[in-house]
Amino acid sequence: QVQLVESGGGLVQAGGSLRLSCAASGRTFSSHHMAWFRQAPGKEREFVAAVSWSGGSTYYADSVKGRFTISRDRAKNTVYLQMNSLKPEDTAVYYCAAGEGGIATMAYDYWGQGTQVTVSS
């Protein structure tokens, strides 16, 4: 079992930055690929970024490429999402997930409760 707890969300002006954290517990955390997804009101949950179990490979949605950076600290069992140059369309609940990797929600077995990110124009 893996338990995930997100933090770091909040309200920020367009052009600003936030860093989300996802603290994981469970013995198998280090063997899972990790990802961030987001869901805006009335929309499907969508892939944002993923990092491999080793931290050596990352992958991003086109909408955030060049603005967001995903990383993981295996010693701290934590995954981060650094978000820069935020736009109002980035407003959503952001979820941390652990699983087999890729961009599909069904590839991830464990999910956090989500953290709200609101970007004002």
Short mmCIF file of C-alpha atoms in Angstrom, two decimals:
data_model
loop_
_atom_site.label_atom_id
_atom_site.label_comp_id
_atom_site.label_asym_id
_atom_site.label_seq_id
_atom_site.Cartn_x
_atom_site.Cartn_y
_atom_site.Cartn_z
CA GLN A 1 0.00 0.00 0.00
CA VAL A 2 1.04 3.58 -0.70
CA GLN A 3 -0.53 6.61 0.94
CA LEU A 4 -0.16 10.01 -0.70
CA VAL A 5 -0.72 13.45 0.84
CA GLU A 6 -0.47 16.60 -1.29
CA SER A 7 0.28 20.10 -0.05
CA GLY A 8 1.34 23.48 -1.37
CA GLY A 9 -1.73 24.58 -3.26
CA GLY A 10 -3.19 28.06 -2.94
CA LEU A 11 -4.15 31.28 -4.66
CA VAL A 12 -1.60 32.99 -6.89
CA GLN A 13 -1.68 35.72 -9.52
CA ALA A 14 -1.05 34.95 -13.17
CA GLY A 15 2.66 34.75 -13.84
CA GLY A 16 3.41 33.59 -10.32
CA SER A 17 4.80 30.31 -9.00
CA LEU A 18 3.81 27.53 -6.64
CA ARG A 19 5.48 24.31 -5.56
CA LEU A 20 3.32 21.32 -4.80
CA SER A 21 4.57 18.48 -2.63
CA CYS A 22 3.35 14.91 -2.37
CA ALA A 23 4.49 12.99 0.69
CA ALA A 24 4.29 9.23 0.29
CA SER A 25 4.31 6.47 2.85
CA GLY A 26 4.53 2.76 2.27
CA ARG A 27 7.35 0.37 1.59
CA THR A 28 6.78 0.15 -2.15
CA PHE A 29 6.89 3.88 -2.91
CA SER A 30 10.35 3.74 -4.43
CA SER A 31 9.28 1.18 -7.02
CA HIS A 32 6.38 3.23 -8.39
CA HIS A 33 6.33 5.78 -11.13
CA MET A 34 4.78 9.02 -9.89
CA ALA A 35 2.61 11.58 -11.62
CA TRP A 36 0.57 14.72 -11.18
CA PHE A 37 -2.90 15.06 -12.66
CA ARG A 38 -5.36 17.92 -12.43
CA GLN A 39 -9.09 18.37 -12.70
CA ALA A 40 -10.88 21.63 -13.35
CA PRO A 41 -14.60 22.05 -12.59
CA GLY A 42 -16.73 20.31 -15.19
CA LYS A 43 -13.72 18.75 -16.92
CA GLU A 44 -12.08 15.34 -17.04
CA ARG A 45 -9.02 14.63 -14.93
CA GLU A 46 -5.98 15.25 -17.12
CA PHE A 47 -2.34 14.28 -17.04
CA VAL A 48 0.17 16.97 -16.11
CA ALA A 49 3.58 15.37 -15.52
CA ALA A 50 5.23 12.07 -14.60
CA VAL A 51 8.57 10.92 -13.22
CA SER A 52 10.02 7.42 -13.35
CA TRP A 53 10.69 5.32 -10.27
CA SER A 54 14.39 6.25 -10.44
CA GLY A 55 13.75 9.92 -11.07
CA GLY A 56 15.79 9.70 -14.24
CA SER A 57 12.96 10.20 -16.72
CA THR A 58 10.25 12.81 -16.83
CA TYR A 59 7.33 13.50 -19.16
CA TYR A 60 5.01 16.51 -19.46
CA ALA A 61 1.74 17.48 -21.02
CA ASP A 62 2.23 19.96 -23.85
CA SER A 63 0.21 22.56 -21.95
CA VAL A 64 2.75 22.74 -19.11
CA LYS A 65 6.00 21.90 -20.88
CA GLY A 66 8.64 24.51 -20.16
CA ARG A 67 6.70 25.93 -17.19
CA PHE A 68 6.34 22.99 -14.79
CA THR A 69 9.03 20.68 -13.41
CA ILE A 70 8.41 17.36 -11.69
CA SER A 71 11.01 15.80 -9.42
CA ARG A 72 11.25 13.22 -6.68
CA ASP A 73 13.37 12.88 -3.58
CA ARG A 74 13.63 9.17 -2.89
CA ALA A 75 15.27 9.73 0.49
CA LYS A 76 12.31 11.85 1.63
CA ASN A 77 9.64 9.80 -0.18
CA THR A 78 8.38 13.02 -1.72
CA VAL A 79 7.45 14.16 -5.20
CA TYR A 80 7.37 17.81 -6.19
CA LEU A 81 5.74 19.86 -8.91
CA GLN A 82 7.33 23.26 -9.42
CA MET A 83 4.90 25.45 -11.33
CA ASN A 84 6.14 28.69 -12.88
CA SER A 85 4.51 31.27 -15.16
CA LEU A 86 1.10 30.15 -13.97
CA LYS A 87 -1.95 30.93 -16.08
CA PRO A 88 -5.64 31.15 -15.13
CA GLU A 89 -6.23 27.97 -17.14
CA ASP A 90 -3.95 26.11 -14.71
CA THR A 91 -6.66 26.51 -12.06
CA ALA A 92 -7.69 23.04 -10.90
CA VAL A 93 -7.45 20.49 -8.13
CA TYR A 94 -4.06 18.82 -8.47
CA TYR A 95 -3.68 15.14 -7.61
CA CYS A 96 -0.59 13.09 -6.93
CA ALA A 97 -0.64 9.48 -8.14
CA ALA A 98 1.56 6.39 -7.93
CA GLY A 99 1.51 3.50 -10.35
CA GLU A 100 2.89 2.01 -13.53
CA GLY A 101 3.54 5.29 -15.34
CA GLY A 102 2.21 6.92 -18.49
CA ILE A 103 -0.49 9.49 -19.05
CA ALA A 104 -3.62 7.44 -18.39
CA THR A 105 -5.38 7.65 -15.04
CA MET A 106 -6.03 3.91 -15.12
CA ALA A 107 -2.30 3.23 -14.92
CA TYR A 108 -2.16 4.63 -11.40
CA ASP A 109 -3.34 2.63 -8.42
CA TYR A 110 -2.85 5.15 -5.62
CA TRP A 111 -4.14 8.72 -5.40
CA GLY A 112 -3.90 11.58 -2.96
CA GLN A 113 -6.84 13.69 -1.84
CA GLY A 114 -5.90 16.64 -4.03
CA THR A 115 -4.84 20.23 -3.44
CA GLN A 116 -6.53 23.29 -4.94
CA VAL A 117 -4.56 25.65 -7.16
CA THR A 118 -6.26 28.88 -8.17
CA VAL A 119 -4.63 31.35 -10.56
CA SER A 120 -6.20 34.80 -10.77
CA SER A 121 -5.93 36.99 -13.84
#
